[in-house]
CSV table of C-alpha atoms in Angstrom, one decimal:
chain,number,residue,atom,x,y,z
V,1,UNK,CA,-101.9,31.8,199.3
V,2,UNK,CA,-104.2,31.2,202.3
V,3,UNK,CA,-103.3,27.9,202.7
V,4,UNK,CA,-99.4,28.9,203.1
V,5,UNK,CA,-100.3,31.7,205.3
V,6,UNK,CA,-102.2,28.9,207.4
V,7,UNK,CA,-99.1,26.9,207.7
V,8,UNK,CA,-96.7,29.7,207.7
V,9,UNK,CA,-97.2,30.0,211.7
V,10,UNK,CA,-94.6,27.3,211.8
V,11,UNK,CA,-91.3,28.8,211.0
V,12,UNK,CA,-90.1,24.9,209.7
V,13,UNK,CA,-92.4,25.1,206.9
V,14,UNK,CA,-92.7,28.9,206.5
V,15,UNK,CA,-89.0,29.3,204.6
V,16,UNK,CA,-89.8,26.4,201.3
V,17,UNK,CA,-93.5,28.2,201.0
V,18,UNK,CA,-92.3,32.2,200.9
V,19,UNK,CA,-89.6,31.0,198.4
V,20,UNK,CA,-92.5,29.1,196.3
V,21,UNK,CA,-94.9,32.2,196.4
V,22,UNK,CA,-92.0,34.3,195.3
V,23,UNK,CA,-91.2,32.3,192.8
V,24,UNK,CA,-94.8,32.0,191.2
V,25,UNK,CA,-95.1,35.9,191.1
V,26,UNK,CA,-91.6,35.5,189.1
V,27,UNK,CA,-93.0,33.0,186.9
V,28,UNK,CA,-96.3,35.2,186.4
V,29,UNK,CA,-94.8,38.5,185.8
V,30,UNK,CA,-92.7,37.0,183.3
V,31,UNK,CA,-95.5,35.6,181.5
V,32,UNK,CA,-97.0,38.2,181.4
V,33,UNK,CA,-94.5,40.4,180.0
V,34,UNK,CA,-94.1,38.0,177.1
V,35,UNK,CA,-97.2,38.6,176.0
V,36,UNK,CA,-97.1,42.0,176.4
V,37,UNK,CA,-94.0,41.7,174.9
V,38,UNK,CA,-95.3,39.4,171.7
V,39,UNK,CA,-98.7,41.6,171.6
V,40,UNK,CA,-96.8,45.3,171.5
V,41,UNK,CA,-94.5,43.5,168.4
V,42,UNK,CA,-97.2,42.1,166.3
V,43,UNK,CA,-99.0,45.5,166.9
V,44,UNK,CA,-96.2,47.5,165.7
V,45,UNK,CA,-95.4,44.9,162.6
V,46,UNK,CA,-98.9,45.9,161.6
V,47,UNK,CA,-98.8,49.7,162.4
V,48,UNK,CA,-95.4,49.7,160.1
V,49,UNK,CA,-97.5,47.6,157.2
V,50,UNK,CA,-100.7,50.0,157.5
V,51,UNK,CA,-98.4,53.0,157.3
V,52,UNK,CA,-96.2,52.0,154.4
V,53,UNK,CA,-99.5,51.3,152.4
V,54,UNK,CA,-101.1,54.4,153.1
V,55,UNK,CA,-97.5,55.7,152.1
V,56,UNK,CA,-97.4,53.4,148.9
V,57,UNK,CA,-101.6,55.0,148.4
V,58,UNK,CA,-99.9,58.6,148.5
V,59,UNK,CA,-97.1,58.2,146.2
V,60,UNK,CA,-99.4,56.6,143.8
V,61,UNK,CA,-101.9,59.4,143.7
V,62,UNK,CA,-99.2,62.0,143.5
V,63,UNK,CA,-98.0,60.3,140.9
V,64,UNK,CA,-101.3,60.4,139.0
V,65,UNK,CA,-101.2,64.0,139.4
């Protein structure tokens, strides 16, 4: 970032470097909301897993009753 603001006083150079920042921050936000994206699924698979076995635990015990 500081090096292309360095250069970035020359309006040749200035255009290619904006467009290459930009398109990190692209790259990084999309990154990261894949992993959000891979982290809220797996989190939710195991919230559905823990719930239907507590679920499973209650029918059992009712059914003990």
């Amino acid at each position: 970032m500081v090096f292309g603001f360095a250069i970035g006083s020359r309006d040749e150079t200035c255009v290619p470097i904006r467009t290459l920042t930009i398109f990190v921050i692209i790259i990084c936000f999309a990154f990261i909301f894949a992993i959000f994206n891979f982290v809220t699924i797996i989190v939710i698979g195991h919230l559905d897993i823990i719930i239907l076995r507590c679920l499973i635990i209650r029918f059992q015990d009712l059914n003990h009753d």
